[in-house]
Structure formats: C-alpha cells, structure tokens
Coordinates of C-alpha atoms and ligand atoms in Angstrom, one line a residue:
M1 CA 114.6 56.0 120.3
K2 CA 117.9 55.0 117.5
I3 CA 116.2 54.2 114.6
G4 CA 118.0 53.6 111.5
I5 CA 116.8 55.3 108.2
V6 CA 117.8 53.7 104.2
C7 CA 117.0 55.8 101.1
Y8 CA 117.4 56.4 97.9
P9 CA 118.9 60.1 98.7
T10 CA 118.6 61.6 95.5
Y11 CA 115.8 64.4 94.5
G12 CA 112.8 61.4 94.5
G13 CA 109.8 61.9 96.6
S14 CA 110.6 58.6 98.3
G15 CA 114.2 60.2 99.7
V16 CA 112.6 63.6 100.2
I17 CA 110.4 62.0 102.5
A18 CA 112.7 59.7 104.1
T19 CA 115.1 62.5 105.1
E20 CA 112.5 65.2 106.2
L21 CA 111.3 62.1 108.4
G22 CA 114.2 61.5 110.1
L23 CA 115.3 65.3 110.8
A24 CA 112.2 65.7 112.5
L25 CA 112.5 63.0 114.2
A26 CA 116.0 64.1 115.2
R27 CA 114.6 67.2 116.5
N28 CA 112.0 65.7 118.3
G29 CA 115.1 64.3 120.2
H30 CA 115.7 60.8 118.8
Q31 CA 118.7 59.7 118.0
V32 CA 118.6 59.0 113.7
H33 CA 121.2 57.7 111.6
F34 CA 121.1 57.5 108.4
I35 CA 122.5 54.8 106.1
T36 CA 122.6 55.7 101.9
Y37 CA 124.9 55.9 99.0
K38 CA 125.2 59.8 99.5
R39 CA 124.5 62.0 101.6
P40 CA 120.9 62.9 101.2
A41 CA 120.0 66.0 98.9
R42 CA 117.9 67.8 101.8
L43 CA 120.4 66.8 105.0
G44 CA 121.9 69.8 105.3
S45 CA 124.3 71.1 108.0
F46 CA 125.8 69.2 111.0
N47 CA 122.4 68.6 113.8
T48 CA 123.5 67.2 116.9
N49 CA 120.4 64.2 116.4
V50 CA 122.1 63.5 112.9
F51 CA 124.5 60.8 111.7
Y52 CA 124.8 59.8 108.7
H53 CA 126.9 56.7 107.1
E54 CA 127.9 56.0 103.7
V55 CA 127.6 52.6 102.5
S56 CA 130.7 52.5 99.4
S57 CA 130.3 49.2 97.4
L58 CA 133.7 48.0 96.4
S59 CA 134.4 47.1 92.5
Y60 CA 136.0 44.2 91.6
P61 CA 136.6 43.8 87.5
L62 CA 134.3 40.5 88.3
F63 CA 131.5 42.9 89.2
E64 CA 130.0 43.8 86.2
Y65 CA 127.0 45.2 88.2
S66 CA 128.5 46.2 91.8
P67 CA 126.5 44.2 94.7
Y68 CA 125.6 47.5 96.2
E69 CA 122.6 45.0 98.4
T70 CA 125.4 43.2 99.9
A71 CA 127.6 46.5 100.6
L72 CA 123.9 48.0 102.0
A73 CA 123.3 44.6 103.9
S74 CA 127.2 44.7 105.5
K75 CA 126.4 48.0 106.7
L76 CA 122.9 48.0 108.0
V77 CA 124.4 45.3 110.4
D78 CA 127.6 47.5 111.0
V79 CA 125.6 50.5 111.9
V80 CA 122.5 48.6 114.0
Q81 CA 124.8 46.9 116.3
H82 CA 127.6 49.4 116.7
E83 CA 125.2 52.0 117.1
Q84 CA 123.4 50.0 119.3
L85 CA 119.7 50.8 116.9
D86 CA 116.1 49.9 118.3
L87 CA 114.1 50.0 114.8
L88 CA 115.1 50.1 111.0
H89 CA 113.1 52.0 108.8
V90 CA 113.4 51.5 105.2
H91 CA 112.0 53.5 101.9
Y92 CA 111.1 52.3 98.8
A93 CA 110.4 48.6 98.9
I94 CA 113.1 48.0 96.3
P95 CA 115.7 46.8 97.2
H96 CA 115.8 48.3 100.6
A97 CA 113.3 45.7 102.6
A98 CA 115.4 42.8 100.5
V99 CA 117.9 43.9 102.1
A100 CA 116.5 44.6 105.2
F101 CA 115.4 41.2 106.3
M102 CA 118.1 40.2 104.9
A103 CA 120.7 42.3 107.8
K104 CA 117.9 41.2 109.5
N105 CA 118.9 37.5 109.5
I106 CA 122.7 38.1 109.9
L107 CA 122.1 40.2 113.3
S108 CA 119.6 37.7 114.4
A109 CA 122.2 35.2 114.3
K110 CA 124.9 37.4 116.2
G111 CA 121.6 37.5 118.9
Y112 CA 120.4 41.1 117.9
T113 CA 117.1 41.9 116.9
I114 CA 116.0 44.6 114.9
P115 CA 113.1 45.3 114.0
V116 CA 112.1 46.5 110.7
V117 CA 109.3 48.9 108.9
T118 CA 109.4 49.4 105.6
T119 CA 107.6 52.3 103.8
L120 CA 105.9 51.8 100.5
H121 CA 106.3 55.0 98.1
G122 CA 104.9 54.4 94.8
T123 CA 106.4 53.0 92.0
D124 CA 108.3 50.5 93.7
I125 CA 104.7 48.8 93.9
T126 CA 103.0 50.3 90.9
L127 CA 105.7 50.2 88.0
V128 CA 108.9 48.8 89.3
G129 CA 107.8 46.3 92.2
S130 CA 105.4 44.0 90.6
D131 CA 108.0 43.6 87.4
R132 CA 108.4 39.9 87.4
S133 CA 112.0 40.7 87.4
F134 CA 111.4 42.0 91.2
S135 CA 108.3 40.8 92.4
P136 CA 108.8 37.6 94.4
V137 CA 111.3 39.5 96.5
V138 CA 109.1 42.5 97.1
E139 CA 106.1 39.9 98.2
F140 CA 107.8 38.3 100.1
S141 CA 109.9 40.7 101.9
I142 CA 107.0 43.2 102.7
N143 CA 105.7 40.7 104.3
N144 CA 108.5 40.0 106.2
S145 CA 108.4 43.4 107.3
D146 CA 108.3 43.5 111.1
G147 CA 105.6 46.8 110.2
V148 CA 104.7 48.1 106.8
T149 CA 103.2 51.5 105.9
A150 CA 102.2 52.8 102.6
V151 CA 101.7 56.8 101.7
S152 CA 98.2 56.3 100.8
Q153 CA 95.0 54.4 101.3
H154 CA 95.0 53.8 97.3
L155 CA 98.6 52.3 97.0
K156 CA 97.9 50.3 100.1
E157 CA 95.1 49.0 97.9
E158 CA 97.2 49.0 94.9
T159 CA 99.8 47.3 96.9
I160 CA 97.0 44.1 98.4
Q161 CA 95.5 43.4 94.8
K162 CA 99.0 43.2 92.8
F163 CA 100.6 41.1 95.2
D164 CA 100.0 38.1 98.4
I165 CA 99.8 40.1 100.9
K166 CA 100.0 38.7 104.9
T167 CA 100.6 41.4 106.5
D168 CA 99.0 44.5 107.9
I169 CA 99.7 47.8 105.5
E170 CA 99.1 50.9 107.6
V171 CA 98.3 54.2 105.6
I172 CA 100.7 56.9 107.0
Y173 CA 100.4 59.5 104.5
N174 CA 103.1 62.3 102.9
F175 CA 103.6 65.2 104.9
L176 CA 105.3 68.6 104.9
D177 CA 107.2 70.9 106.8
F178 CA 105.2 74.7 107.2
N179 CA 108.4 76.4 107.9
R180 CA 109.2 75.4 104.5
F181 CA 106.1 75.9 102.5
Q182 CA 104.0 78.9 103.1
K183 CA 104.0 81.0 100.6
S184 CA 106.1 84.2 100.6
N185 CA 106.2 87.8 99.1
K186 CA 108.2 87.0 95.5
E187 CA 107.1 90.2 93.8
H188 CA 110.4 90.5 92.0
F189 CA 110.4 87.0 90.7
K190 CA 107.0 87.3 89.7
K191 CA 107.6 90.6 87.5
A192 CA 110.4 88.8 86.3
I193 CA 108.5 85.5 84.7
A194 CA 104.9 87.5 83.6
P195 CA 106.4 91.0 83.1
E196 CA 102.8 91.6 81.7
G197 CA 100.9 90.2 85.2
E198 CA 100.1 87.1 82.8
K199 CA 99.5 83.8 85.0
I200 CA 101.8 81.8 86.0
L201 CA 101.7 78.0 85.8
I202 CA 104.2 75.3 87.3
H203 CA 105.3 72.1 87.4
T204 CA 107.8 70.6 89.3
S205 CA 108.8 67.0 88.9
N206 CA 111.3 64.2 87.9
F207 CA 110.9 64.7 84.3
R208 CA 110.4 61.1 83.8
K209 CA 107.4 59.2 81.6
V210 CA 104.8 58.9 84.1
K211 CA 105.1 62.4 85.3
R212 CA 103.1 63.0 81.1
V213 CA 105.1 66.3 81.0
D214 CA 104.0 66.7 77.5
D215 CA 100.2 67.2 78.8
V216 CA 101.7 69.6 81.3
I217 CA 102.9 72.1 77.5
K218 CA 99.7 70.6 75.8
V219 CA 97.5 72.2 78.1
F220 CA 99.8 74.9 78.6
E221 CA 99.1 75.5 74.7
I222 CA 95.7 76.1 75.1
V223 CA 95.2 77.9 78.4
R224 CA 97.6 80.2 76.6
K225 CA 95.2 81.1 73.9
E226 CA 92.5 82.5 76.1
I227 CA 95.0 83.7 78.9
P228 CA 98.3 85.5 78.2
S229 CA 100.2 83.4 80.5
K230 CA 103.7 81.5 81.3
L231 CA 104.7 77.7 82.3
L232 CA 107.1 77.0 84.5
L233 CA 108.9 74.3 84.2
I234 CA 110.9 72.5 87.6
G235 CA 113.2 69.8 87.6
D236 CA 115.0 67.3 85.4
G237 CA 115.2 64.4 84.0
P238 CA 115.2 61.9 80.9
E239 CA 112.4 63.2 79.1
R240 CA 114.0 66.9 79.1
A241 CA 115.6 66.7 76.1
H242 CA 112.3 65.5 73.4
L243 CA 110.3 68.3 76.0
E244 CA 112.7 71.1 75.1
A245 CA 111.8 70.2 71.5
L246 CA 108.0 69.7 72.0
C247 CA 108.0 73.3 72.6
R248 CA 110.5 74.0 69.7
E249 CA 107.6 72.7 68.0
I250 CA 104.6 74.6 69.0
G251 CA 106.6 77.8 69.7
L252 CA 106.4 78.3 72.4
C253 CA 110.0 79.1 73.9
D254 CA 109.7 82.4 75.2
D255 CA 106.6 81.6 77.5
I256 CA 107.7 78.0 78.7
R257 CA 110.7 78.3 80.6
F258 CA 113.0 74.7 82.1
L259 CA 114.5 76.0 85.3
G260 CA 116.3 73.0 86.4
K261 CA 116.4 71.3 89.7
Q262 CA 115.9 73.9 91.9
D263 CA 116.2 74.2 96.4
A264 CA 113.7 76.6 97.3
V265 CA 111.0 75.3 95.0
E266 CA 108.6 77.3 97.5
E267 CA 109.6 80.7 96.1
L268 CA 108.7 80.2 92.9
L269 CA 105.6 78.2 93.8
S270 CA 104.9 81.4 95.9
V271 CA 104.1 83.4 92.0
G272 CA 102.2 80.4 90.9
D273 CA 98.7 80.4 90.0
L274 CA 98.2 76.5 89.5
F275 CA 99.7 73.9 89.8
I276 CA 100.2 71.4 87.0
L277 CA 100.5 67.5 87.5
P278 CA 98.5 65.2 84.9
S279 CA 100.9 61.8 86.0
S280 CA 99.5 58.2 84.4
N281 CA 101.0 56.7 87.9
E282 CA 101.2 58.8 91.4
S283 CA 101.2 57.9 95.2
F284 CA 100.4 60.0 96.8
G285 CA 102.0 63.7 94.9
L286 CA 104.2 64.9 97.0
A287 CA 104.8 67.9 94.6
A288 CA 101.2 68.3 94.7
L289 CA 100.8 68.9 98.3
E290 CA 103.8 71.2 98.0
A291 CA 101.8 73.7 95.5
M292 CA 98.9 73.7 97.4
A293 CA 100.7 74.6 100.8
C294 CA 101.6 77.9 98.9
E295 CA 98.8 78.6 97.7
V296 CA 98.8 77.4 94.6
P297 CA 95.0 75.1 92.9
V298 CA 95.7 72.0 91.7
I299 CA 94.8 70.5 88.6
S300 CA 95.9 66.8 88.4
T301 CA 94.6 63.2 87.2
N302 CA 92.5 61.3 89.7
V303 CA 94.8 58.5 89.0
G304 CA 96.7 56.7 92.0
G305 CA 96.2 58.6 95.4
L306 CA 96.2 61.8 93.6
P307 CA 92.3 62.6 94.6
E308 CA 92.8 61.8 98.1
V309 CA 95.7 65.0 98.1
N310 CA 93.4 67.1 95.6
I311 CA 89.6 67.3 96.5
P312 CA 87.9 68.1 92.7
G313 CA 86.4 71.4 93.4
E314 CA 87.7 72.7 96.2
T315 CA 91.5 72.1 96.0
G316 CA 91.3 71.9 92.0
F317 CA 89.8 69.8 89.8
T318 CA 91.0 65.6 89.5
C319 CA 90.9 64.4 85.3
D320 CA 90.4 61.7 83.6
L321 CA 93.9 60.5 82.5
G322 CA 95.1 61.8 79.2
D323 CA 92.1 64.6 78.6
I324 CA 94.1 67.2 77.8
N325 CA 90.5 69.4 77.8
Q326 CA 89.4 68.5 80.4
M327 CA 92.7 70.1 82.2
A328 CA 93.1 72.8 80.3
Q329 CA 88.9 74.0 80.4
H330 CA 89.5 73.4 84.5
S331 CA 92.0 75.4 84.3
L332 CA 90.9 78.2 82.2
E333 CA 88.1 77.7 84.2
I334 CA 89.7 78.5 87.4
L335 CA 92.1 81.4 86.2
N336 CA 88.8 83.2 84.7
N337 CA 87.5 83.7 88.2
I338 CA 88.9 85.7 90.2
D339 CA 86.4 84.4 93.3
L340 CA 86.9 80.6 92.9
H341 CA 90.6 81.0 91.9
Q342 CA 90.7 82.8 95.9
K343 CA 88.8 79.6 96.8
M344 CA 90.6 77.2 95.7
K345 CA 93.7 78.7 97.0
S346 CA 92.3 79.7 100.9
N347 CA 90.9 75.5 100.3
A348 CA 94.5 74.4 99.0
L349 CA 96.3 75.3 101.5
K350 CA 93.5 74.8 104.6
R351 CA 93.9 70.7 103.5
A352 CA 97.6 70.8 103.2
Q353 CA 97.2 72.1 106.4
K354 CA 95.9 68.1 107.2
F355 CA 99.6 66.6 106.0
A356 CA 101.4 69.5 108.6
I357 CA 104.4 67.2 109.9
E358 CA 103.3 67.8 113.4
K359 CA 100.7 65.8 112.6
I360 CA 102.3 62.9 110.7
L361 CA 105.0 62.7 113.3
P362 CA 103.2 61.2 116.5
V363 CA 101.7 58.8 113.8
Y364 CA 105.1 57.5 113.2
E365 CA 106.7 57.8 116.6
S366 CA 103.8 55.6 117.7
Y367 CA 104.2 53.4 114.9
Y368 CA 107.3 52.7 115.6
E369 CA 106.7 52.3 119.1
K370 CA 103.8 49.3 118.9
I371 CA 106.1 47.9 115.9
I372 CA 109.3 47.8 118.5
E373 CA 106.7 46.1 121.2
K374 CA 105.7 43.1 118.9
V375 CA 108.9 42.9 117.6
R376 CA 110.2 42.3 121.9
T377 CA 106.7 40.1 122.3
N378 CA 107.6 37.9 119.0
A379 CA 104.6 38.0 117.8
S380 CA 105.8 38.8 114.0
P381 CA 108.2 35.6 113.9
I382 CA 110.3 35.6 110.5
S383 CA 108.5 33.2 108.1
L384 CA 111.6 31.5 106.3
Ligands
LIG1 O1 107.7 60.2 91.5 C1 108.4 60.9 92.2 O2 108.8 61.8 91.9 C2 109.5 60.0 92.7 C3 109.2 58.7 93.5 C4 109.9 57.5 94.8 O3 109.6 56.9 95.2 O4 111.3 58.7 94.9 O5 108.3 59.0 94.4 C5 106.9 58.5 95.0 O6 107.0 58.7 96.4 C6 106.3 60.3 96.6 C7 106.6 60.1 98.1 O7 105.9 58.9 99.3 C8 104.8 60.5 96.3 O8 104.7 61.9 96.8 C9 104.5 59.9 94.5 O9 103.2 60.5 93.9 C10 105.4 59.0 94.2 N1 105.4 58.5 93.2 C11 104.8 57.9 91.9 O10 104.6 56.8 92.9 C12 104.7 58.0 91.2

C-alpha cells in the first residue's frame, strides 16, 4: 500500500506512535509518506520506503495566524494525487481529521478517491476536542472519516460519551518496538545516579499540567523518608520551572535530577526501580508501557486507559487521582519487598509484550485494507 501519514512531528505520544507505525509499515514493504510541518523527531535516517513532505505555509502581513490548515490541505491534495496514495492516516483529530476531510473533498472533485483513517489519541477528545471552540468540527470530522481508531477502550467510550458519534470506532492499542525498548545493562549509569545503591524512581513526560509532575515529587518526598532513593525527571515542558522551584522549596535538589528531553529513554529506564505516572488524564499511557518493557513496575493513577495497560497488583498499582499517600504507600510496598518487586518486574515485561509492534502492525494493516475496500464499494458516502 501507499500510505500518507499526518501527525504532530514533535515529542508528543501521538507523533511517536504515528512515526513508529509509519516506519514499521515501511519495513513491511509499504510506501509511507509523512506529511508534517517539521521532520518527525523519530524519523531517523534514509529509508527506501519512507518519504517526507514538509508543509510550509506562506506568511503574509494580513495573517495574524498563519492558515496552517489550508497549507496542510493543499499539501495533502498534492501528495495524494501525485504519489497516487491508497490511504491517508491522520493522527490526532485536531486539526488533522478536518483537514483530511477538506482534502478528500477537493480530491473527490478532481475524480480521486482517498480513504481517510483518523486515530484519536487522547487530549484531542478529552481536553481540547471537547472544548466548545473545537467540538463541532471534531464531531463532524470523526463522523466523516472513513475509519476511526482509538488507542484504548476507555478513549473509545469517552468519545462516544462526549460526542454524537455515528460511526464505528475500532480500538487499536498503542505499541512499542522491543528492539529498542528492552532492559539493558547500564551499571555505569546506575553508579553515577545512585552511588550508594539508592532506589531509582523515574517519570517521563512533556511536563504539562495534565501529567501532575508535582505529585511525582510529593510521592518521592514520602518514599525518600523511608528508603534512600533518587528521582529522575525526564522530559521538558511548561511546568518545568515551577517543578524546579518546588524541589528547591522542599530541599531535595540533590536527589532529584531533571534530565530534559532524552533520545535514549530506554537506557535510563533500564536502571529504574519504579515508574510514576500520576496523570489526571491519560488515554493510554505510552510512557508507562515503555517503562514496563524495560521491566520497571508502574505506580499510576486509575484514570482513562491506564488500567488497560498497568494491571493493579500485577504490573504495579493504580491509585486515585491526587492520592499522594496511596501512591507512596504502594511504592514502598514494592520497594521494600524484593520478591514482590521481582514478580512485578517480570509481570510488567510480560504485559508489555502484548503490545509489541509485531502484534499491532497486522491489526492496522488489515484495518486499512477493510477501509479501502469499504470506500471502494462506496459503503461510506460523505454526508454533508
Ligand atoms: O500526553 C502526551 O504525552 C501527548 C499526547 C499526544 O497526543 O501527543 O499523548 C496522548 O497520546 C499518546 C499516544 O496515543 C497516549 O499514549 C497518551 O496517553 C495520550 N495522552 C493523554 O491522553 C494525556
């Protein structure tokens, strides 16, 4: 197949999934065209089956806001037509699903049919998408995609609850590549981070409010009183300055390290004893899955799709939102019990293996085939 992929090319989970999916499809012999405003972070070096089309939008003094949607739609029309694509897969509904709808209609007027699959990732539904300023467009463009997937059962249900959905939503879980995400021997890292054999707690995210990184620090503060430990905060984002101030305020700067954005997260996860994800909203929690693949048990909230990934009592624990004490007690329970810790490490790995790319890729491929066939037989005419 010739597949066009539209996503946010930055560090967010949706862009990571879109890029890794495209690369896996390319390895499986498909021709993949990424259409984004910047080269996706994980695209890497030259690959015969991978093409990159940059969307650049014209700046003009009249435009206070550059009309990115128009530029993207025009680029989609151009790429689909000239590369003779079989399917467009857009990740994150806003604005990609609406833009794809526009491109599809322009192409249709030129006599070209292009099936569109939209993948809902989370905040495009839960936080941003359901805001009145976006919701009519989000609802319309979901209903008018030829195929719609959600990254967890919970996200599917929340989408149905928040919008008037008239189309089927297929749950296709996030995935990861075990060639990259696996525990490796990084003893020298461990020695540098925790020279006295302290336990290592880890959190990775984009440091937005929804991730509640404050809670990570507060949980760590309690844990550290009982067990010598260190906290690694990986990633960056709008909350960072505030979090650094919090660490200074509680006097834990020597035990908490801000590592910023890291390319080889798996190497750091390899020395982790526990992963903390106290998000207020999380459609799936790819970061937790990455930790589990590196044999790190997870303490997370029980919100969104997190319990579909982190199985309470098996791969870690899920706790009520904001319940710092519960999270800290569960952390101590694991860290103080070698047998339980070992069991949860191996359970985490086993659970993560269910989301291996080799298992999820064929699901996407057959979904694409189904949607192409559906459009070919004209089973889903666009309802304007
Ligand atoms: O929250 C993020 O890390 C970024 C965000 C995105 O869309 O880029 O992530 C969402 O999509 C990921 C991939 O499908 C999911 O694993 C995350 O759970 C989801 N984030 C939220 O729902 C808050």
